[in-house]
Amino acid sequence: MDARLQRRVQRYGWDKAAAYYEQYWSRQLDPAQRRLLMLAELKPGERVLDVACGTGLVTFPAAEAVGPSGSVVATDLSDVMVARVGEEAGRRKLSHVTAQRMDAEALDCADASFDAALCALGLMYVPNPLQAVAEMRRVLRPGGRAVVAVWGSRDRCGWAEIFPIVDRRVASEVCPMFFQLGTGDNLRHVLEHAGFTGIDVVRLPSPLHYESAEAACGAAFAGGPVALAYSRFDDATREAAEAEYLASIEPWRDGDRYEVPGEFVIARARR
Ligand SMILES: C[S@@+](CC[C@H](N)C(=O)[O-])C[C@H]1O[C@@H](n2cnc3c(N)ncnc32)[C@H](O)[C@@H]1O
């Protein structure tokens, strides 16, 4: 897919998903975000960059860890996500948190200006992840660390059919390389290519729990990466896509509930 189109799909898709995101995803993503924050070992006074911050599920715990003597710059491609983080920072009176719209591939930040750069579940959406990781490295001080979490390999993510199901109903693929970074040693290789050293990678099996078919569909369609395509579907197309998705996760249904396999890959590296 053309990189500009992919960025547009992401930007406006996440604008739409923002209102549903925490409701559907905060529980499911918590294990990956917690592990990422643990590996980041943030200390009071540190300067942190949060790339692809979404609604701030990593931004705010990071802000607490570094305290008011530190700072967190939260960045995302979606205006709506950035606005939400800015408003929430204001509501919590956290003057050391700022939110700015930025493409992960072109960070508007000075060289060597952060102690830690974090990116939780954002790199899969970036057209050129190597460029994004190189940008994270550029803005880190020597010895600073990057911690990155992505979804694991396709065969370990039971909800993976959402992409082909939506792709069959739109003119172009929504997220063509989604599982690439989480497959084999790819995340390590991308970090190595960008010049990082001391790379540690963990794989974290983490099933997705849904209380109902409605919750499973809400997370997959309205609250996630295919939100833009979904918003343009008519009722019949929505119904057909949802039925197909539910059939794809049927093996993991138990009564009304679902426990769908999932996997995260989390890496820590040093500049
Ligand atoms: C699944 S959310 C993750 C949000 C947050 N980091 C978290 O852990 O909850 C993915 C985010 O990536 C952002 N995103 C997608 N493409 C991006 C890009 N090229 N540059 C910056 N952010 C991007 C989306 O707008 C969305 O907010």
PDB file of C-alpha atoms and ligand atoms in Angstrom:
ATOM      1  CA  MET A   1       0.000   0.000   0.000  1.00  0.00           C
ATOM      2  CA  ASP A   2       1.124   3.545  -0.733  1.00  0.00           C
ATOM      3  CA  ALA A   3       2.643   4.999   2.467  1.00  0.00           C
ATOM      4  CA  ARG A   4       0.647   8.220   2.258  1.00  0.00           C
ATOM      5  CA  LEU A   5      -2.611   6.314   1.972  1.00  0.00           C
ATOM      6  CA  GLN A   6      -1.650   4.079   4.894  1.00  0.00           C
ATOM      7  CA  ARG A   7      -0.947   7.170   7.023  1.00  0.00           C
ATOM      8  CA  ARG A   8      -4.309   8.693   6.082  1.00  0.00           C
ATOM      9  CA  VAL A   9      -6.158   5.470   6.888  1.00  0.00           C
ATOM     10  CA  GLN A  10      -4.410   5.346  10.265  1.00  0.00           C
ATOM     11  CA  ARG A  11      -4.815   9.012  11.105  1.00  0.00           C
ATOM     12  CA  TYR A  12      -8.510   9.296  10.388  1.00  0.00           C
ATOM     13  CA  GLY A  13      -9.267   5.721  11.472  1.00  0.00           C
ATOM     14  CA  TRP A  14      -7.809   6.320  14.940  1.00  0.00           C
ATOM     15  CA  ASP A  15      -9.635   9.653  15.125  1.00  0.00           C
ATOM     16  CA  LYS A  16     -12.815   7.570  14.863  1.00  0.00           C
ATOM     17  CA  ALA A  17     -11.626   4.774  17.165  1.00  0.00           C
ATOM     18  CA  ALA A  18     -10.545   7.170  19.945  1.00  0.00           C
ATOM     19  CA  ALA A  19     -13.953   7.314  21.645  1.00  0.00           C
ATOM     20  CA  TYR A  20     -14.188   3.498  21.887  1.00  0.00           C
ATOM     21  CA  TYR A  21     -10.545   2.644  22.415  1.00  0.00           C
ATOM     22  CA  GLU A  22     -10.242   2.425  26.193  1.00  0.00           C
ATOM     23  CA  GLN A  23     -13.610   0.764  26.639  1.00  0.00           C
ATOM     24  CA  TYR A  24     -12.597  -2.100  24.347  1.00  0.00           C
ATOM     25  CA  TRP A  25      -8.834  -2.275  24.650  1.00  0.00           C
ATOM     26  CA  SER A  26      -7.493  -1.092  27.995  1.00  0.00           C
ATOM     27  CA  ARG A  27      -7.965  -4.450  29.719  1.00  0.00           C
ATOM     28  CA  GLN A  28      -6.587  -6.424  26.785  1.00  0.00           C
ATOM     29  CA  LEU A  29      -3.476  -4.298  26.306  1.00  0.00           C
ATOM     30  CA  ASP A  30      -2.673  -3.894  29.981  1.00  0.00           C
ATOM     31  CA  PRO A  31      -0.232  -6.869  30.173  1.00  0.00           C
ATOM     32  CA  ALA A  32       1.863  -5.514  27.290  1.00  0.00           C
ATOM     33  CA  GLN A  33       1.825  -1.935  28.579  1.00  0.00           C
ATOM     34  CA  ARG A  34       2.759  -2.980  32.099  1.00  0.00           C
ATOM     35  CA  ARG A  35       5.654  -5.092  30.864  1.00  0.00           C
ATOM     36  CA  LEU A  36       6.850  -2.266  28.637  1.00  0.00           C
ATOM     37  CA  LEU A  37       6.814   0.171  31.559  1.00  0.00           C
ATOM     38  CA  MET A  38       8.589  -2.329  33.777  1.00  0.00           C
ATOM     39  CA  LEU A  39      11.341  -2.784  31.188  1.00  0.00           C
ATOM     40  CA  ALA A  40      11.650   0.996  30.775  1.00  0.00           C
ATOM     41  CA  GLU A  41      12.689   1.382  34.457  1.00  0.00           C
ATOM     42  CA  LEU A  42      11.734   5.068  34.457  1.00  0.00           C
ATOM     43  CA  LYS A  43      13.175   7.188  37.246  1.00  0.00           C
ATOM     44  CA  PRO A  44      12.137  10.524  38.759  1.00  0.00           C
ATOM     45  CA  GLY A  45      13.382  13.422  36.690  1.00  0.00           C
ATOM     46  CA  GLU A  46      13.731  11.537  33.394  1.00  0.00           C
ATOM     47  CA  ARG A  47      12.587  12.905  30.028  1.00  0.00           C
ATOM     48  CA  VAL A  48      10.335  10.443  28.210  1.00  0.00           C
ATOM     49  CA  LEU A  49       8.949  10.360  24.684  1.00  0.00           C
ATOM     50  CA  ASP A  50       5.779   8.298  24.120  1.00  0.00           C
ATOM     51  CA  VAL A  51       5.408   7.519  20.400  1.00  0.00           C
ATOM     52  CA  ALA A  52       1.912   6.632  19.109  1.00  0.00           C
ATOM     53  CA  CYS A  53       0.501   7.461  22.539  1.00  0.00           C
ATOM     54  CA  GLY A  54      -3.187   6.855  21.732  1.00  0.00           C
ATOM     55  CA  THR A  55      -5.332   7.906  24.695  1.00  0.00           C
ATOM     56  CA  GLY A  56      -2.313   7.903  27.029  1.00  0.00           C
ATOM     57  CA  LEU A  57      -2.500   4.440  28.601  1.00  0.00           C
ATOM     58  CA  VAL A  58       1.313   4.454  28.758  1.00  0.00           C
ATOM     59  CA  THR A  59       1.770   8.240  28.921  1.00  0.00           C
ATOM     60  CA  PHE A  60       0.123   8.690  32.321  1.00  0.00           C
ATOM     61  CA  PRO A  61       1.856   5.839  34.192  1.00  0.00           C
ATOM     62  CA  ALA A  62       5.135   7.108  32.682  1.00  0.00           C
ATOM     63  CA  ALA A  63       4.320  10.614  33.939  1.00  0.00           C
ATOM     64  CA  GLU A  64       3.754   9.237  37.413  1.00  0.00           C
ATOM     65  CA  ALA A  65       7.051   7.338  37.313  1.00  0.00           C
ATOM     66  CA  VAL A  66       9.161  10.359  36.307  1.00  0.00           C
ATOM     67  CA  GLY A  67       7.237  12.802  38.523  1.00  0.00           C
ATOM     68  CA  PRO A  68       7.004  16.565  38.115  1.00  0.00           C
ATOM     69  CA  SER A  69      10.794  16.944  37.938  1.00  0.00           C
ATOM     70  CA  GLY A  70      10.701  14.844  34.749  1.00  0.00           C
ATOM     71  CA  SER A  71       8.649  15.220  31.589  1.00  0.00           C
ATOM     72  CA  VAL A  72       6.648  13.170  29.103  1.00  0.00           C
ATOM     73  CA  VAL A  73       6.054  14.231  25.520  1.00  0.00           C
ATOM     74  CA  ALA A  74       3.146  12.212  24.128  1.00  0.00           C
ATOM     75  CA  THR A  75       2.915  12.037  20.321  1.00  0.00           C
ATOM     76  CA  ASP A  76       0.465  10.462  17.912  1.00  0.00           C
ATOM     77  CA  LEU A  77      -0.641  10.776  14.293  1.00  0.00           C
ATOM     78  CA  SER A  78      -4.294  11.237  15.288  1.00  0.00           C
ATOM     79  CA  ASP A  79      -5.448  14.738  16.280  1.00  0.00           C
ATOM     80  CA  VAL A  80      -8.254  13.295  18.384  1.00  0.00           C
ATOM     81  CA  MET A  81      -5.897  11.047  20.364  1.00  0.00           C
ATOM     82  CA  VAL A  82      -3.488  13.941  20.978  1.00  0.00           C
ATOM     83  CA  ALA A  83      -6.327  16.238  22.059  1.00  0.00           C
ATOM     84  CA  ARG A  84      -7.601  13.629  24.523  1.00  0.00           C
ATOM     85  CA  VAL A  85      -4.175  13.227  26.129  1.00  0.00           C
ATOM     86  CA  GLY A  86      -3.758  17.015  26.343  1.00  0.00           C
ATOM     87  CA  GLU A  87      -7.176  17.388  27.972  1.00  0.00           C
ATOM     88  CA  GLU A  88      -6.563  14.541  30.396  1.00  0.00           C
ATOM     89  CA  ALA A  89      -3.172  15.991  31.369  1.00  0.00           C
ATOM     90  CA  GLY A  90      -4.925  19.305  32.052  1.00  0.00           C
ATOM     91  CA  ARG A  91      -7.665  17.604  34.061  1.00  0.00           C
ATOM     92  CA  ARG A  92      -5.022  15.830  36.173  1.00  0.00           C
ATOM     93  CA  LYS A  93      -2.995  19.071  36.444  1.00  0.00           C
ATOM     94  CA  LEU A  94       0.112  17.387  35.053  1.00  0.00           C
ATOM     95  CA  SER A  95       2.084  20.290  33.663  1.00  0.00           C
ATOM     96  CA  HIS A  96       5.025  17.965  32.889  1.00  0.00           C
ATOM     97  CA  VAL A  97       2.956  16.120  30.246  1.00  0.00           C
ATOM     98  CA  THR A  98       2.583  17.644  26.780  1.00  0.00           C
ATOM     99  CA  ALA A  99       0.828  16.144  23.766  1.00  0.00           C
ATOM    100  CA  GLN A 100       1.703  16.898  20.144  1.00  0.00           C
ATOM    101  CA  ARG A 101       0.578  15.509  16.814  1.00  0.00           C
ATOM    102  CA  MET A 102       3.573  13.859  15.166  1.00  0.00           C
ATOM    103  CA  ASP A 103       4.257  11.119  12.684  1.00  0.00           C
ATOM    104  CA  ALA A 104       6.456   8.438  14.258  1.00  0.00           C
ATOM    105  CA  GLU A 105       8.593   8.499  11.108  1.00  0.00           C
ATOM    106  CA  ALA A 106       9.354  12.236  11.417  1.00  0.00           C
ATOM    107  CA  LEU A 107       9.604  13.251  15.064  1.00  0.00           C
ATOM    108  CA  ASP A 108       9.692  16.982  15.566  1.00  0.00           C
ATOM    109  CA  CYS A 109      12.142  16.642  18.484  1.00  0.00           C
ATOM    110  CA  ALA A 110      15.776  17.615  18.961  1.00  0.00           C
ATOM    111  CA  ASP A 111      18.548  15.018  18.745  1.00  0.00           C
ATOM    112  CA  ALA A 112      19.530  13.365  22.047  1.00  0.00           C
ATOM    113  CA  SER A 113      16.753  15.089  23.995  1.00  0.00           C
ATOM    114  CA  PHE A 114      15.184  12.092  25.842  1.00  0.00           C
ATOM    115  CA  ASP A 115      16.297   9.489  28.374  1.00  0.00           C
ATOM    116  CA  ALA A 116      13.692   6.963  27.245  1.00  0.00           C
ATOM    117  CA  ALA A 117      11.513   6.525  24.157  1.00  0.00           C
ATOM    118  CA  LEU A 118       8.463   4.257  24.398  1.00  0.00           C
ATOM    119  CA  CYS A 119       6.152   2.911  21.730  1.00  0.00           C
ATOM    120  CA  ALA A 120       3.337   0.593  22.808  1.00  0.00           C
ATOM    121  CA  LEU A 121       1.456  -1.161  20.013  1.00  0.00           C
ATOM    122  CA  GLY A 122       2.014   1.590  17.466  1.00  0.00           C
ATOM    123  CA  LEU A 123       4.806   0.379  15.181  1.00  0.00           C
ATOM    124  CA  MET A 124       2.615  -2.132  13.315  1.00  0.00           C
ATOM    125  CA  TYR A 125       0.719   0.801  11.789  1.00  0.00           C
ATOM    126  CA  VAL A 126       3.703   2.816  10.569  1.00  0.00           C
ATOM    127  CA  PRO A 127       4.518   2.399   6.849  1.00  0.00           C
ATOM    128  CA  ASN A 128       8.272   2.258   7.524  1.00  0.00           C
ATOM    129  CA  PRO A 129       8.929   0.928  11.058  1.00  0.00           C
ATOM    130  CA  LEU A 130      12.709   1.053  10.558  1.00  0.00           C
ATOM    131  CA  GLN A 131      12.481   4.798   9.958  1.00  0.00           C
ATOM    132  CA  ALA A 132      10.337   5.184  13.112  1.00  0.00           C
ATOM    133  CA  VAL A 133      12.784   3.190  15.218  1.00  0.00           C
ATOM    134  CA  ALA A 134      15.706   5.207  13.793  1.00  0.00           C
ATOM    135  CA  GLU A 135      13.856   8.372  14.803  1.00  0.00           C
ATOM    136  CA  MET A 136      13.431   7.035  18.349  1.00  0.00           C
ATOM    137  CA  ARG A 137      17.168   6.390  18.447  1.00  0.00           C
ATOM    138  CA  ARG A 138      18.021   9.848  17.082  1.00  0.00           C
ATOM    139  CA  VAL A 139      16.108  11.630  19.847  1.00  0.00           C
ATOM    140  CA  LEU A 140      17.608   9.481  22.648  1.00  0.00           C
ATOM    141  CA  ARG A 141      20.705  10.611  24.478  1.00  0.00           C
ATOM    142  CA  PRO A 142      23.653   8.205  24.260  1.00  0.00           C
ATOM    143  CA  GLY A 143      22.855   5.376  26.688  1.00  0.00           C
ATOM    144  CA  GLY A 144      19.127   6.201  26.599  1.00  0.00           C
ATOM    145  CA  ARG A 145      16.715   3.331  26.103  1.00  0.00           C
ATOM    146  CA  ALA A 146      13.878   2.483  23.777  1.00  0.00           C
ATOM    147  CA  VAL A 147      11.130   0.052  24.733  1.00  0.00           C
ATOM    148  CA  VAL A 148       8.758  -1.126  22.042  1.00  0.00           C
ATOM    149  CA  ALA A 149       5.758  -3.480  22.131  1.00  0.00           C
ATOM    150  CA  VAL A 150       4.067  -4.978  19.070  1.00  0.00           C
ATOM    151  CA  TRP A 151       1.547  -7.733  18.487  1.00  0.00           C
ATOM    152  CA  GLY A 152       3.091 -11.187  18.051  1.00  0.00           C
ATOM    153  CA  SER A 153       2.892 -13.512  15.081  1.00  0.00           C
ATOM    154  CA  ARG A 154      -0.324 -13.998  13.119  1.00  0.00           C
ATOM    155  CA  ASP A 155      -0.684 -17.678  14.026  1.00  0.00           C
ATOM    156  CA  ARG A 156      -0.724 -16.782  17.732  1.00  0.00           C
ATOM    157  CA  CYS A 157      -3.320 -14.016  17.438  1.00  0.00           C
ATOM    158  CA  GLY A 158      -6.745 -15.605  17.117  1.00  0.00           C
ATOM    159  CA  TRP A 159      -8.375 -12.349  16.020  1.00  0.00           C
ATOM    160  CA  ALA A 160      -6.109 -11.987  12.971  1.00  0.00           C
ATOM    161  CA  GLU A 161      -8.887 -12.704  10.458  1.00  0.00           C
ATOM    162  CA  ILE A 162     -10.261  -9.193  11.055  1.00  0.00           C
ATOM    163  CA  PHE A 163      -7.836  -7.865   8.412  1.00  0.00           C
ATOM    164  CA  PRO A 164      -8.704 -10.145   5.458  1.00  0.00           C
ATOM    165  CA  ILE A 165     -12.404  -9.868   6.373  1.00  0.00           C
ATOM    166  CA  VAL A 166     -12.283  -6.074   6.082  1.00  0.00           C
ATOM    167  CA  ASP A 167      -9.812  -6.083   3.175  1.00  0.00           C
ATOM    168  CA  ARG A 168     -12.262  -8.122   1.061  1.00  0.00           C
ATOM    169  CA  ARG A 169     -14.784  -5.283   1.459  1.00  0.00           C
ATOM    170  CA  VAL A 170     -12.550  -2.287   0.714  1.00  0.00           C
ATOM    171  CA  ALA A 171     -10.459  -1.216  -2.267  1.00  0.00           C
ATOM    172  CA  SER A 172      -7.073  -1.454  -0.526  1.00  0.00           C
ATOM    173  CA  GLU A 173      -5.577  -3.402   2.342  1.00  0.00           C
ATOM    174  CA  VAL A 174      -6.050  -1.755   5.731  1.00  0.00           C
ATOM    175  CA  CYS A 175      -2.841  -2.789   7.458  1.00  0.00           C
ATOM    176  CA  PRO A 176      -0.754  -4.949   5.158  1.00  0.00           C
ATOM    177  CA  MET A 177       2.298  -5.532   7.373  1.00  0.00           C
ATOM    178  CA  PHE A 178       0.501  -5.763  10.707  1.00  0.00           C
ATOM    179  CA  PHE A 179       2.062  -9.000  11.975  1.00  0.00           C
ATOM    180  CA  GLN A 180       5.455  -8.608  10.361  1.00  0.00           C
ATOM    181  CA  LEU A 181       7.338  -7.105  13.306  1.00  0.00           C
ATOM    182  CA  GLY A 182       5.967  -9.693  15.732  1.00  0.00           C
ATOM    183  CA  THR A 183       7.084 -12.628  13.576  1.00  0.00           C
ATOM    184  CA  GLY A 184      10.370 -14.467  14.212  1.00  0.00           C
ATOM    185  CA  ASP A 185      13.222 -12.115  15.121  1.00  0.00           C
ATOM    186  CA  ASN A 186      12.000  -9.210  13.019  1.00  0.00           C
ATOM    187  CA  LEU A 187      11.602  -6.701  15.861  1.00  0.00           C
ATOM    188  CA  ARG A 188      15.166  -7.379  17.036  1.00  0.00           C
ATOM    189  CA  HIS A 189      16.450  -7.029  13.463  1.00  0.00           C
ATOM    190  CA  VAL A 190      14.727  -3.685  12.942  1.00  0.00           C
ATOM    191  CA  LEU A 191      16.221  -2.342  16.200  1.00  0.00           C
ATOM    192  CA  GLU A 192      19.666  -3.657  15.226  1.00  0.00           C
ATOM    193  CA  HIS A 193      19.421  -2.070  11.786  1.00  0.00           C
ATOM    194  CA  ALA A 194      18.572   1.257  13.386  1.00  0.00           C
ATOM    195  CA  GLY A 195      21.825   1.023  15.392  1.00  0.00           C
ATOM    196  CA  PHE A 196      20.488  -0.014  18.808  1.00  0.00           C
ATOM    197  CA  THR A 197      22.545  -2.315  21.052  1.00  0.00           C
ATOM    198  CA  GLY A 198      21.889  -4.411  24.167  1.00  0.00           C
ATOM    199  CA  ILE A 199      18.576  -5.643  22.756  1.00  0.00           C
ATOM    200  CA  ASP A 200      16.371  -7.888  24.917  1.00  0.00           C
ATOM    201  CA  VAL A 201      13.167  -9.334  23.485  1.00  0.00           C
ATOM    202  CA  VAL A 202      10.336 -11.085  25.350  1.00  0.00           C
ATOM    203  CA  ARG A 203       7.290 -12.859  23.940  1.00  0.00           C
ATOM    204  CA  LEU A 204       4.201 -12.546  26.100  1.00  0.00           C
ATOM    205  CA  PRO A 205       1.223 -14.822  25.433  1.00  0.00           C
ATOM    206  CA  SER A 206      -1.871 -12.804  26.393  1.00  0.00           C
ATOM    207  CA  PRO A 207      -5.406 -13.944  25.552  1.00  0.00           C
ATOM    208  CA  LEU A 208      -8.119 -11.407  24.763  1.00  0.00           C
ATOM    209  CA  HIS A 209     -11.224 -11.709  26.962  1.00  0.00           C
ATOM    210  CA  TYR A 210     -14.634 -10.647  25.693  1.00  0.00           C
ATOM    211  CA  GLU A 211     -17.839 -10.919  27.675  1.00  0.00           C
ATOM    212  CA  SER A 212     -20.019 -11.097  24.576  1.00  0.00           C
ATOM    213  CA  ALA A 213     -20.052 -11.209  20.791  1.00  0.00           C
ATOM    214  CA  GLU A 214     -20.892  -7.514  20.853  1.00  0.00           C
ATOM    215  CA  ALA A 215     -17.756  -6.708  22.863  1.00  0.00           C
ATOM    216  CA  ALA A 216     -15.585  -8.809  20.539  1.00  0.00           C
ATOM    217  CA  CYS A 217     -16.993  -7.021  17.479  1.00  0.00           C
ATOM    218  CA  GLY A 218     -16.766  -3.588  19.090  1.00  0.00           C
ATOM    219  CA  ALA A 219     -13.060  -4.065  19.802  1.00  0.00           C
ATOM    220  CA  ALA A 220     -12.323  -5.450  16.362  1.00  0.00           C
ATOM    221  CA  PHE A 221     -14.294  -2.983  14.238  1.00  0.00           C
ATOM    222  CA  ALA A 222     -15.161   0.311  15.970  1.00  0.00           C
ATOM    223  CA  GLY A 223     -12.308   0.550  18.453  1.00  0.00           C
ATOM    224  CA  GLY A 224      -9.308  -0.571  16.441  1.00  0.00           C
ATOM    225  CA  PRO A 225      -7.252  -0.315  13.261  1.00  0.00           C
ATOM    226  CA  VAL A 226     -10.074  -0.981  10.788  1.00  0.00           C
ATOM    227  CA  ALA A 227     -12.316   1.754  12.233  1.00  0.00           C
ATOM    228  CA  LEU A 228     -12.155   3.978   9.155  1.00  0.00           C
ATOM    229  CA  ALA A 229     -13.224   1.237   6.728  1.00  0.00           C
ATOM    230  CA  TYR A 230     -15.929   0.098   9.158  1.00  0.00           C
ATOM    231  CA  SER A 231     -17.326   3.615   9.515  1.00  0.00           C
ATOM    232  CA  ARG A 232     -17.969   3.625   5.763  1.00  0.00           C
ATOM    233  CA  PHE A 233     -19.676   0.235   5.574  1.00  0.00           C
ATOM    234  CA  ASP A 234     -23.448   0.202   5.115  1.00  0.00           C
ATOM    235  CA  ASP A 235     -25.555  -1.842   7.558  1.00  0.00           C
ATOM    236  CA  ALA A 236     -25.582  -4.983   5.406  1.00  0.00           C
ATOM    237  CA  THR A 237     -21.793  -4.924   4.967  1.00  0.00           C
ATOM    238  CA  ARG A 238     -21.308  -4.395   8.698  1.00  0.00           C
ATOM    239  CA  GLU A 239     -23.560  -7.305   9.504  1.00  0.00           C
ATOM    240  CA  ALA A 240     -21.806  -9.621   7.042  1.00  0.00           C
ATOM    241  CA  ALA A 241     -18.315  -8.610   8.217  1.00  0.00           C
ATOM    242  CA  GLU A 242     -19.269  -9.063  11.874  1.00  0.00           C
ATOM    243  CA  ALA A 243     -20.791 -12.483  11.208  1.00  0.00           C
ATOM    244  CA  GLU A 244     -17.642 -13.550   9.385  1.00  0.00           C
ATOM    245  CA  TYR A 245     -15.432 -12.272  12.190  1.00  0.00           C
ATOM    246  CA  LEU A 246     -17.473 -14.074  14.844  1.00  0.00           C
ATOM    247  CA  ALA A 247     -17.213 -17.283  12.806  1.00  0.00           C
ATOM    248  CA  SER A 248     -13.416 -16.830  12.735  1.00  0.00           C
ATOM    249  CA  ILE A 249     -13.205 -16.621  16.553  1.00  0.00           C
ATOM    250  CA  GLU A 250     -15.864 -19.278  17.163  1.00  0.00           C
ATOM    251  CA  PRO A 251     -13.243 -21.859  18.277  1.00  0.00           C
ATOM    252  CA  TRP A 252     -12.602 -19.683  21.348  1.00  0.00           C
ATOM    253  CA  ARG A 253     -16.220 -19.108  22.387  1.00  0.00           C
ATOM    254  CA  ASP A 254     -17.431 -20.522  25.685  1.00  0.00           C
ATOM    255  CA  GLY A 255     -21.145 -19.740  26.074  1.00  0.00           C
ATOM    256  CA  ASP A 256     -21.447 -15.964  25.594  1.00  0.00           C
ATOM    257  CA  ARG A 257     -17.775 -15.331  26.332  1.00  0.00           C
ATOM    258  CA  TYR A 258     -14.631 -15.529  24.262  1.00  0.00           C
ATOM    259  CA  GLU A 259     -11.018 -16.093  25.207  1.00  0.00           C
ATOM    260  CA  VAL A 260      -9.103 -15.498  22.006  1.00  0.00           C
ATOM    261  CA  PRO A 261      -5.369 -16.277  21.893  1.00  0.00           C
ATOM    262  CA  GLY A 262      -3.066 -13.284  21.569  1.00  0.00           C
ATOM    263  CA  GLU A 263       0.626 -12.575  21.844  1.00  0.00           C
ATOM    264  CA  PHE A 264       2.772  -9.488  22.323  1.00  0.00           C
ATOM    265  CA  VAL A 265       6.458  -9.050  21.590  1.00  0.00           C
ATOM    266  CA  ILE A 266       8.284  -6.456  23.690  1.00  0.00           C
ATOM    267  CA  ALA A 267      11.839  -5.284  23.168  1.00  0.00           C
ATOM    268  CA  ARG A 268      14.188  -3.060  25.129  1.00  0.00           C
ATOM    269  CA  ALA A 269      17.270  -1.567  23.514  1.00  0.00           C
ATOM    270  CA  ARG A 270      19.962   1.042  24.170  1.00  0.00           C
ATOM    271  CA  ARG A 271      21.340   3.850  22.121  1.00  0.00           C
TER     272      ARG A 271
HETATM  273  C1  LIG B   1      -3.269   0.584  19.292  1.00  0.00           C
HETATM  274  S1  LIG B   1      -3.031   2.308  19.494  1.00  0.00           S
HETATM  275  C2  LIG B   1      -1.811   2.301  20.797  1.00  0.00           C
HETATM  276  C3  LIG B   1      -1.932   3.503  21.689  1.00  0.00           C
HETATM  277  C4  LIG B   1      -1.114   3.493  22.984  1.00  0.00           C
HETATM  278  N1  LIG B   1       0.312   3.501  22.738  1.00  0.00           N
HETATM  279  C5  LIG B   1      -1.499   2.345  23.867  1.00  0.00           C
HETATM  280  O1  LIG B   1      -0.621   1.536  24.214  1.00  0.00           O
HETATM  281  O2  LIG B   1      -2.688   2.248  24.239  1.00  0.00           O
HETATM  282  C6  LIG B   1      -2.098   2.732  18.060  1.00  0.00           C
HETATM  283  C7  LIG B   1      -1.826   4.227  17.905  1.00  0.00           C
HETATM  284  O3  LIG B   1      -0.862   4.398  16.858  1.00  0.00           O
HETATM  285  C8  LIG B   1      -1.111   5.632  16.247  1.00  0.00           C
HETATM  286  N2  LIG B   1      -0.423   5.693  14.955  1.00  0.00           N
HETATM  287  C9  LIG B   1      -0.692   5.000  13.826  1.00  0.00           C
HETATM  288  N3  LIG B   1       0.185   5.328  12.867  1.00  0.00           N
HETATM  289  C10 LIG B   1       1.039   6.250  13.399  1.00  0.00           C
HETATM  290  C11 LIG B   1       2.162   6.984  12.894  1.00  0.00           C
HETATM  291  N4  LIG B   1       2.599   6.826  11.641  1.00  0.00           N
HETATM  292  N5  LIG B   1       2.775   7.857  13.728  1.00  0.00           N
HETATM  293  C12 LIG B   1       2.350   8.041  15.000  1.00  0.00           C
HETATM  294  N6  LIG B   1       1.296   7.372  15.520  1.00  0.00           N
HETATM  295  C13 LIG B   1       0.650   6.487  14.732  1.00  0.00           C
HETATM  296  C14 LIG B   1      -2.627   5.641  16.149  1.00  0.00           C
HETATM  297  O4  LIG B   1      -3.144   6.935  15.910  1.00  0.00           O
HETATM  298  C15 LIG B   1      -3.045   5.044  17.490  1.00  0.00           C
HETATM  299  O5  LIG B   1      -3.308   6.042  18.446  1.00  0.00           O
END
